C-alpha positions in Angstrom: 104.1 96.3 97.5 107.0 94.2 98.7 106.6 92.1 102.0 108.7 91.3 104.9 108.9 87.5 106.3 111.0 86.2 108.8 111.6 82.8 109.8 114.0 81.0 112.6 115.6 77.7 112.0 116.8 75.2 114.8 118.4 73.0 111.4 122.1 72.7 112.2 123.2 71.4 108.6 123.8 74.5 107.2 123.9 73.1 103.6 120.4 72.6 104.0 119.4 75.3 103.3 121.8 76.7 100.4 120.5 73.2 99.3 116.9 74.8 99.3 117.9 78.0 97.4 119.4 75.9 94.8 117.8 73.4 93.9 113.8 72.7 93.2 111.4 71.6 95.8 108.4 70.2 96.4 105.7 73.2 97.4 103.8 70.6 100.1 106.2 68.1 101.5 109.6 70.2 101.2 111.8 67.6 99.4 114.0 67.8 96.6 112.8 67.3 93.1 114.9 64.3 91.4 115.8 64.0 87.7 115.5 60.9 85.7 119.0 59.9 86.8 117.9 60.3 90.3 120.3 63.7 91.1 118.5 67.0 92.2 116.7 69.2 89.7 118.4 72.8 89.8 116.0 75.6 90.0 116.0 76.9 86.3 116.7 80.8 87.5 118.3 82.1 90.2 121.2 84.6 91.8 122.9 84.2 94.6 126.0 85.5 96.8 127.5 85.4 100.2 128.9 88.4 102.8 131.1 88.1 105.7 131.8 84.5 104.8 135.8 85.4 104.3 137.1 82.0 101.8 134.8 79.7 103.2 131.3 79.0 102.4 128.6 80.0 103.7 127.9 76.5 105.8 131.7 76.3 106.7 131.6 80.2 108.2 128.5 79.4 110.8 130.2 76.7 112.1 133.4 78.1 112.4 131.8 81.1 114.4 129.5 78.6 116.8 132.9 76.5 117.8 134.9 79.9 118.2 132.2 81.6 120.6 131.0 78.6 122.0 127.6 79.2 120.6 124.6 76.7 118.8 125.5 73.7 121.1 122.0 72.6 121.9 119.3 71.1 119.9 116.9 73.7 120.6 119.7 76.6 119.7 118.3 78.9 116.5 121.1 78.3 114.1 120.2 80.5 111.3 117.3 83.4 110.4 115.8 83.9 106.8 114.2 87.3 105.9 112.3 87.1 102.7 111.6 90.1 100.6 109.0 89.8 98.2 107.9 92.5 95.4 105.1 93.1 93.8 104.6 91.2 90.7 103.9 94.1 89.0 107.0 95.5 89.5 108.8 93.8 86.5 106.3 95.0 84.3 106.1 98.9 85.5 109.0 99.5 87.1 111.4 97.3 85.5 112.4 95.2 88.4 114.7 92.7 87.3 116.3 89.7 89.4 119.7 91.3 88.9 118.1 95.0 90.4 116.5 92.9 93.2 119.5 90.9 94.0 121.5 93.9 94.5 118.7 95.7 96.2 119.2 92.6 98.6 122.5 92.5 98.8 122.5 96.6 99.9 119.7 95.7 102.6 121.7 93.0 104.6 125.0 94.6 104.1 123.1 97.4 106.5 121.3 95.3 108.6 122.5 92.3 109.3 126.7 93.2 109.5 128.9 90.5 111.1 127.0 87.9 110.1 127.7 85.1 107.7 125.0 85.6 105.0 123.6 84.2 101.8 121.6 86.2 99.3 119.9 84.8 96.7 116.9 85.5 94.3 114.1 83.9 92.3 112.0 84.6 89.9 108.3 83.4 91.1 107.2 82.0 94.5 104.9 79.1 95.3 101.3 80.7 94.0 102.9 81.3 90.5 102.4 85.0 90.7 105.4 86.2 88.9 106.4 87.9 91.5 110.5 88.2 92.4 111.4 87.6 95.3 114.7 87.8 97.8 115.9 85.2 100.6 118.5 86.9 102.9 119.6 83.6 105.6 121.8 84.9 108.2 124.4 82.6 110.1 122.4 83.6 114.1 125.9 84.3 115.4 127.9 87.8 114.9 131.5 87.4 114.1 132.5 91.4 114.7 131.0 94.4 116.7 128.9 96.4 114.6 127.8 100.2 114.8 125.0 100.4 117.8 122.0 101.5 115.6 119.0 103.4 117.7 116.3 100.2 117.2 119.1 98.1 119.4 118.3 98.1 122.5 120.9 95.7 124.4 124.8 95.1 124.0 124.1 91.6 122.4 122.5 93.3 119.6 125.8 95.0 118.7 128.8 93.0 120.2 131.0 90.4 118.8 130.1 86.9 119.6 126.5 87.6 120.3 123.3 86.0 118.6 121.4 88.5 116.6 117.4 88.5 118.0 114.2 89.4 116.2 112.8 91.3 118.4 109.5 93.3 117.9 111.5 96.6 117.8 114.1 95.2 115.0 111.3 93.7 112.9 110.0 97.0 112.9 113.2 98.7 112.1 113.2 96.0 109.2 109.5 96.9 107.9 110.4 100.5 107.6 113.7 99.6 105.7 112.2 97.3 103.2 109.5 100.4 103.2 112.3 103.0 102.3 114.0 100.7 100.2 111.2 100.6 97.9 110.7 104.0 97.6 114.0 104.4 96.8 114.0 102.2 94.0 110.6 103.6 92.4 108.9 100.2 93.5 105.4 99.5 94.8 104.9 99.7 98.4 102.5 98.9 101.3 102.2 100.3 105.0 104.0 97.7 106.6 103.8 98.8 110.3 100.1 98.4 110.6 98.6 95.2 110.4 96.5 93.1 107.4 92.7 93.7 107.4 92.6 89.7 107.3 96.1 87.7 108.5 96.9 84.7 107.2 99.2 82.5 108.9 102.0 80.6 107.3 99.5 77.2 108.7 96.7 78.6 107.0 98.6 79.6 104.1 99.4 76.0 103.5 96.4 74.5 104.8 94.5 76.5 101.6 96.8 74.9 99.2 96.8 71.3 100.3 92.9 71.9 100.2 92.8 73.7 97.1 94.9 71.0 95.4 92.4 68.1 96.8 89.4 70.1 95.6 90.6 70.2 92.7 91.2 66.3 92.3 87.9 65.9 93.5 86.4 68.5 91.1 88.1 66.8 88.0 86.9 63.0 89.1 83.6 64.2 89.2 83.9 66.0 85.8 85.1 63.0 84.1 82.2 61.1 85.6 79.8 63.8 84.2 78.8 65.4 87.1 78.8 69.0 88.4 80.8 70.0 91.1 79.3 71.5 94.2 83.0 73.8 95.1 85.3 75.5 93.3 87.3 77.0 96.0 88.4 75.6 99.3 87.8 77.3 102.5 89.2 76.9 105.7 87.6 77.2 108.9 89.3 80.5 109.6 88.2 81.4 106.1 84.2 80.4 106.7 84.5 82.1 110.2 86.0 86.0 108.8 83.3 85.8 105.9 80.4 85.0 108.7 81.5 87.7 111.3 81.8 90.2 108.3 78.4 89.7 106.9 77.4 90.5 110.4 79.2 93.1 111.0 78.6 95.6 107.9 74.7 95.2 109.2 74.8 96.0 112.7 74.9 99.1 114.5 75.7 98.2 118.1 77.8 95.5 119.9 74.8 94.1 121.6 72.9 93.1 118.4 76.5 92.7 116.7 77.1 89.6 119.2 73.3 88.7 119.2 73.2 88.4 115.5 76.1 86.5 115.4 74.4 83.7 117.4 71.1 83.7 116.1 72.6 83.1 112.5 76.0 81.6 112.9 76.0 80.1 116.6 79.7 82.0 117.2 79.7 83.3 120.5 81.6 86.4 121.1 83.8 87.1 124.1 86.2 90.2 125.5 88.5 89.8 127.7 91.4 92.7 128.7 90.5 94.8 125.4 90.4 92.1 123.2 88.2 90.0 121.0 87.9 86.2 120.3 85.3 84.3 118.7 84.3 81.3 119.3 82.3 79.1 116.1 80.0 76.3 116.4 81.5 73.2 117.1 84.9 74.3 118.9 85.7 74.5 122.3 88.7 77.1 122.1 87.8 80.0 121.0 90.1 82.1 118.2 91.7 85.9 119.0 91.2 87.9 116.9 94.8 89.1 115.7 94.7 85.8 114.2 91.6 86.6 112.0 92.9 90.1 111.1 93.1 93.6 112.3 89.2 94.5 111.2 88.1 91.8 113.8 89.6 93.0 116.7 88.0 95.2 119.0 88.5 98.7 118.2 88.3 98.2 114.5 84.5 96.5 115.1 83.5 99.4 117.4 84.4 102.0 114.7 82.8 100.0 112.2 79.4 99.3 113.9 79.8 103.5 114.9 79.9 103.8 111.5 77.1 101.8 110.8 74.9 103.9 113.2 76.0 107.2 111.5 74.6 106.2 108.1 71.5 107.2 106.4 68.3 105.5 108.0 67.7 103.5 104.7 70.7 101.8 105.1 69.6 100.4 109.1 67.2 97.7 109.0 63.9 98.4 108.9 62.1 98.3 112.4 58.9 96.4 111.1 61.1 93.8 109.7 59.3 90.5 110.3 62.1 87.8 111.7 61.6 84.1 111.0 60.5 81.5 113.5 63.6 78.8 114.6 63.0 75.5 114.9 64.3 74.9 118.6 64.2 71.1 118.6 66.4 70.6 115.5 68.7 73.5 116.9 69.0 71.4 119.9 69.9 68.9 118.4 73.4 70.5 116.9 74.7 70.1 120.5 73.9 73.9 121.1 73.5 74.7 124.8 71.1 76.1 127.5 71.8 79.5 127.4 71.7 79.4 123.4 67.6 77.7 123.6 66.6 80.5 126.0 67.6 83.1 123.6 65.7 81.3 121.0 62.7 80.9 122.9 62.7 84.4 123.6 63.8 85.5 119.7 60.6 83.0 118.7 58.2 85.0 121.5 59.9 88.6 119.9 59.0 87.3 116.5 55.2 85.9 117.2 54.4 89.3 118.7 56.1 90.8 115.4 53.8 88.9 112.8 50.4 89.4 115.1 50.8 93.5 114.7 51.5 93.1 111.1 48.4 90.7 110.1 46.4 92.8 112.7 47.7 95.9 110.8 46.6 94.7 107.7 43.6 93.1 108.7 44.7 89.7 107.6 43.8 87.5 110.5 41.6 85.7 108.4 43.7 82.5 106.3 41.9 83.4 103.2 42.0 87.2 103.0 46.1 86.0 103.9 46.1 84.2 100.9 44.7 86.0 98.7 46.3 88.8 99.1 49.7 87.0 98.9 48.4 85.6 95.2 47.8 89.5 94.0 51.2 90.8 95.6 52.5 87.6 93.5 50.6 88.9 90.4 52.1 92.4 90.8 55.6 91.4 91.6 55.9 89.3 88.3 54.6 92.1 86.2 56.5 94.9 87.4 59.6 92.8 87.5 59.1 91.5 83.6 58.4 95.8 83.1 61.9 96.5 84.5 63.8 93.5 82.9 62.1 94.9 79.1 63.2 98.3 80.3 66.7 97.3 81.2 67.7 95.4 77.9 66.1 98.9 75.6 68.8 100.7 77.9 71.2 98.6 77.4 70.5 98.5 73.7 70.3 102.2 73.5 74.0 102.5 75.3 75.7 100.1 73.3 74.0 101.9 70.0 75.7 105.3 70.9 78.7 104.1 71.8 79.3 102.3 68.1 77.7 105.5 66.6 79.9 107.8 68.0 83.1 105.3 67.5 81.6 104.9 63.7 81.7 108.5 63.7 85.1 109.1 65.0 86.9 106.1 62.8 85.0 106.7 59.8 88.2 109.2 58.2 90.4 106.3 58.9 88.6 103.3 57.0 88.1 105.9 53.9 91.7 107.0 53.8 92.7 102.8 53.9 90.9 102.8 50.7 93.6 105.3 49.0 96.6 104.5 51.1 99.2 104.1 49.1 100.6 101.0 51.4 97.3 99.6 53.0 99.1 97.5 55.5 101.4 100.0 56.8 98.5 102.3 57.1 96.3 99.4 58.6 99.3 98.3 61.4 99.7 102.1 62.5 95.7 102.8 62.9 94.9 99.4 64.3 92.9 100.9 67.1 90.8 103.1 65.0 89.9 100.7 62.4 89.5 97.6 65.0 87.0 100.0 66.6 85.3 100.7 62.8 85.1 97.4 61.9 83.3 96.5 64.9 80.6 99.0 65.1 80.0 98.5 61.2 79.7 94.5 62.5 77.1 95.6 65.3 74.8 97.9 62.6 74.9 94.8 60.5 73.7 91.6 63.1 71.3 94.4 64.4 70.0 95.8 60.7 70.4 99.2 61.5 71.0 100.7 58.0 70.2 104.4 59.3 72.3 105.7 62.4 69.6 107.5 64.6 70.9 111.1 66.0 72.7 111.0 69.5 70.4 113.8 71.1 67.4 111.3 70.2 69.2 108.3 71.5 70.0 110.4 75.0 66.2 111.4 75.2 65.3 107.8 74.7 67.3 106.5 77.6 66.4 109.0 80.0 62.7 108.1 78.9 63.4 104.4 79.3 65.6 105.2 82.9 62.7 107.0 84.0 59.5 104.6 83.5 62.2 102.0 85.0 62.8 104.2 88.1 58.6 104.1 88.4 58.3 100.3 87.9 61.1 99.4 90.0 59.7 101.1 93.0 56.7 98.9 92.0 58.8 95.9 92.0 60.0 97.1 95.3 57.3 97.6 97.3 55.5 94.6 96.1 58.1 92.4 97.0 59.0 93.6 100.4 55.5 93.4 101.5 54.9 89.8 99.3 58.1 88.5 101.6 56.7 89.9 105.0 53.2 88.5 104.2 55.2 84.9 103.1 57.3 85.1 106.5 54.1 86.0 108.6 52.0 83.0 107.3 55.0 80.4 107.2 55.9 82.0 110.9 52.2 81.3 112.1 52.0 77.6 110.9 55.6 77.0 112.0 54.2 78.3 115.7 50.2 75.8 115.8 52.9 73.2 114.3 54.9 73.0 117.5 51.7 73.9 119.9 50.6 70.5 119.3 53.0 68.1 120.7 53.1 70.4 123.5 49.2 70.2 124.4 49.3 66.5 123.9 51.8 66.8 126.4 49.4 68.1 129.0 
């Protein structure tokens, strides 16, 4: 699953960033980690070489090639380019990926990609998030000191001719992706699709934003652990974060782009907007709204309108139910929130939509009357707490019964084993070569014991027990079901019709 980053530096002092490669870092502000003596902290592992830098080092060779072409002269000139090739960290483990094997992996990929240039190749063990997984910076001098081999991704002379700046273009990054791609196959290592976009893209901003606020969470967390208090957070979100978990939650429950959008508003105020083919979206309390390539690829346009097709193509009892009851909003406190005109005429006409709504339904059920209403809530009550404590009785006897046939039959299975320790004639030998069997003994004989089963029951009356027990639950649940769906409309309706003689009065005082 290795990755592909590039990143462009303006930084003229080359020894910068060998300085980097070498030595530690902090992960947040980017300086160097001193000693107690005050000198820089060496990273404790790493490999690293240089190509096409002749006698000279790596520094020396970029600025010997800027003053002989004439090149890098202005501030705003991109000096160098890092490509950073990261594995996955389960590559060490399955594959055997080692820093040395990744090293010269790296060393084989800019030799073919990046000829005439002054380069530095080095590896490390682990990256920023701890992960374990290796990882290799390739940092290119920007500046080609010999004509290369035209290759079919380059598409202009400077791409190949002596004295010209190598470009990332978007056809040489793709060239890139499918060599790191190819690369991996190669070597037997995990890979991923690299040509088509993340589900959910993270920025190298947002990347950092989610550990500067992760880390000041955390502080927060522990103060208020110390003082003895819960904490309300355990991981941070950014906006970016809040906003792809609010537009998915809408999305997986919608089936066209109209109620998609509408939905969207009623719940999250996010307004939704297309323009030339593409998505952005817009959240409560911005005023520029956000494209959505920057949220990820299942946000844009085309992957929403396969998904809300999708949506429509499932079975009917996954659709919302059309005698849903929707809840009355408050439009004063909505107001309130700075929300605007267009955004309180949809509510009035959602509030109007969901009046008309709970009038059928009470109609339906002839429960215009406040104490039929009532009462009727208290029995669906009454029913939904017994059939609920029927399922929960049910569900532990299943749950019992599974975890009795699977120590029978591992009893069963094991039982040889922990007979033949008895006469072995080195019992710890014997124990360290069957570990498994009699770990899996031991415990069952542990579970019959707490439990006081002294006679194992038969499997084929264990399995006629549990499909008993699955199917009175089946029955009861459906109880459970029903009960509570209508308990929650009736609930909505009543709390929808005082919600609606609650605001009529201010207004007829009004008059």
């Amino acid at each position: 699953m290795a990755t592909l980053k590039h990143i462009s530096s303006k930084n003229s002092d080359y020894t910068a960033i060998e300085a980097y490669l070498v030595y530690q870092h902090d992960a947040f502000t980017g300086k160097q980690l001193l000693d107690e003596q005050g000198r820089p902290k060496l990273r404790e592992s790493y490999l690293l070489d240089t190509l096409e830098c002749g006698d000279f080092s790596f520094a020396t060779a970029c600025l010997l090639a800027n003053r002989k072409y004439g090149k890098n002269t202005q501030h705003g000139d991109i000096k160098s380019h890092q490509y950073i090739i990261s594995f996955d960290p389960r590559d060490a483990a399955d594959n055997g990926l080692t820093m040395e094997k990744a090293q010269a992996l790296g060393l084989k990929f800019c030799e073919e990609n990046f000829p005439g240039h002054p380069a530095i190749v080095c590896t490390h063990p682990d990256g920023h998030n701890h992960s374990g997984n290796i990882h290799v910076h390739i940092v290119i001098g920007s500046v080609r000191t010999r004509e290369v081999e035209r290759k079919p991704y380059m598409q202009k002379p400077r791409d190949w001719l002596e004295g010209m700046k190598h470009s990332s273009t978007a056809q040489t990054m793709r060239h890139l992706r499918v060599e790191v791609m190819e690369l991996c196959e190669g070597a037997g290592l995990y890979q991923i699709d690299l040509l088509n976009g993340s589900k959910e893209r993270v920025s190298e901003a947002e990347y950092w934003a989610r550990r500067r606020g992760q880390l000041k969470l955390d502080r927060e967390n522990a103060a208020l652990t110390a003082a003895g208090q819960p904490s309300r957070q355990k991981k941070f979100e950014t906006m970016k974060d809040t906003l792809r978990k609010q537009i998915s939650s809408v999305l997986y429950r919608t089936t066209s782009f109209e109620e998609f959008s509408d939905r969207l508003m009623q719940q999250y105020g996010i307004t939704v907007k297309e323009s030339r083919g593409l998505l952005s979206y817009l959240p409560s309390g911005r005023t520029k709204f956000i494209r959505a390539k920057h949220l990820g690829d299942k946000f844009d346009k085309a992957a929403v309108l396969a998904t809300l097709q999708a949506n429509a193509e499932r079975k009917p009892k996954a659709q919302f139910k059309q005698d849903a009851i929707g809840k009355l909003i408050d439009i004063q406190s909505r107001m309130t929130e700075g929300k605007g005109i267009g955004y309180k005429r949809w509510l009035t006409k959602h509030n109007l939509k969901v009046m008309a709504q709970t009038v059928k339904l009470l109609q339906e059920k002839d429960l215009t009357d406040e104490d039929t209403l009532n009462q009727r809530i208290t029995e669906l009550e009454t029913k939904y707490h017994d059939a609920l404590a029927v399922v929960k009785d049910l569900e532990g006897r299943m749950k019992f019964n599974k975890e009795l046939r699977y120590h029978i039959a591992a009893y069963t299975s094991t039982k040889n084993v922990a007979q033949q320790l008895k006469t072995a004639k080195r019992p710890a030998a014997f124990e360290e070569q069957h570990r498994a069997e009699l770990t899996a003994y031991r415990a069952a004989a542990a579970y019959f014991k707490a439990n006081n089963i002294t006679k194992l029951p038969s499997s084929k009356k264990l399995e006629a027990e549990y499909a008993q027990l699955a199917s009175e639950k089946a029955k009861f649940y459906e109880q459970y079901k029903e009960s509570k769906e209508e308990l929650l409309k009736l609930k909505t309706a009543k709390q929808n019709v005082v919600s609606f003689f609650r605001e009529e009065e201010p207004a007829q005082q009004e008059r």
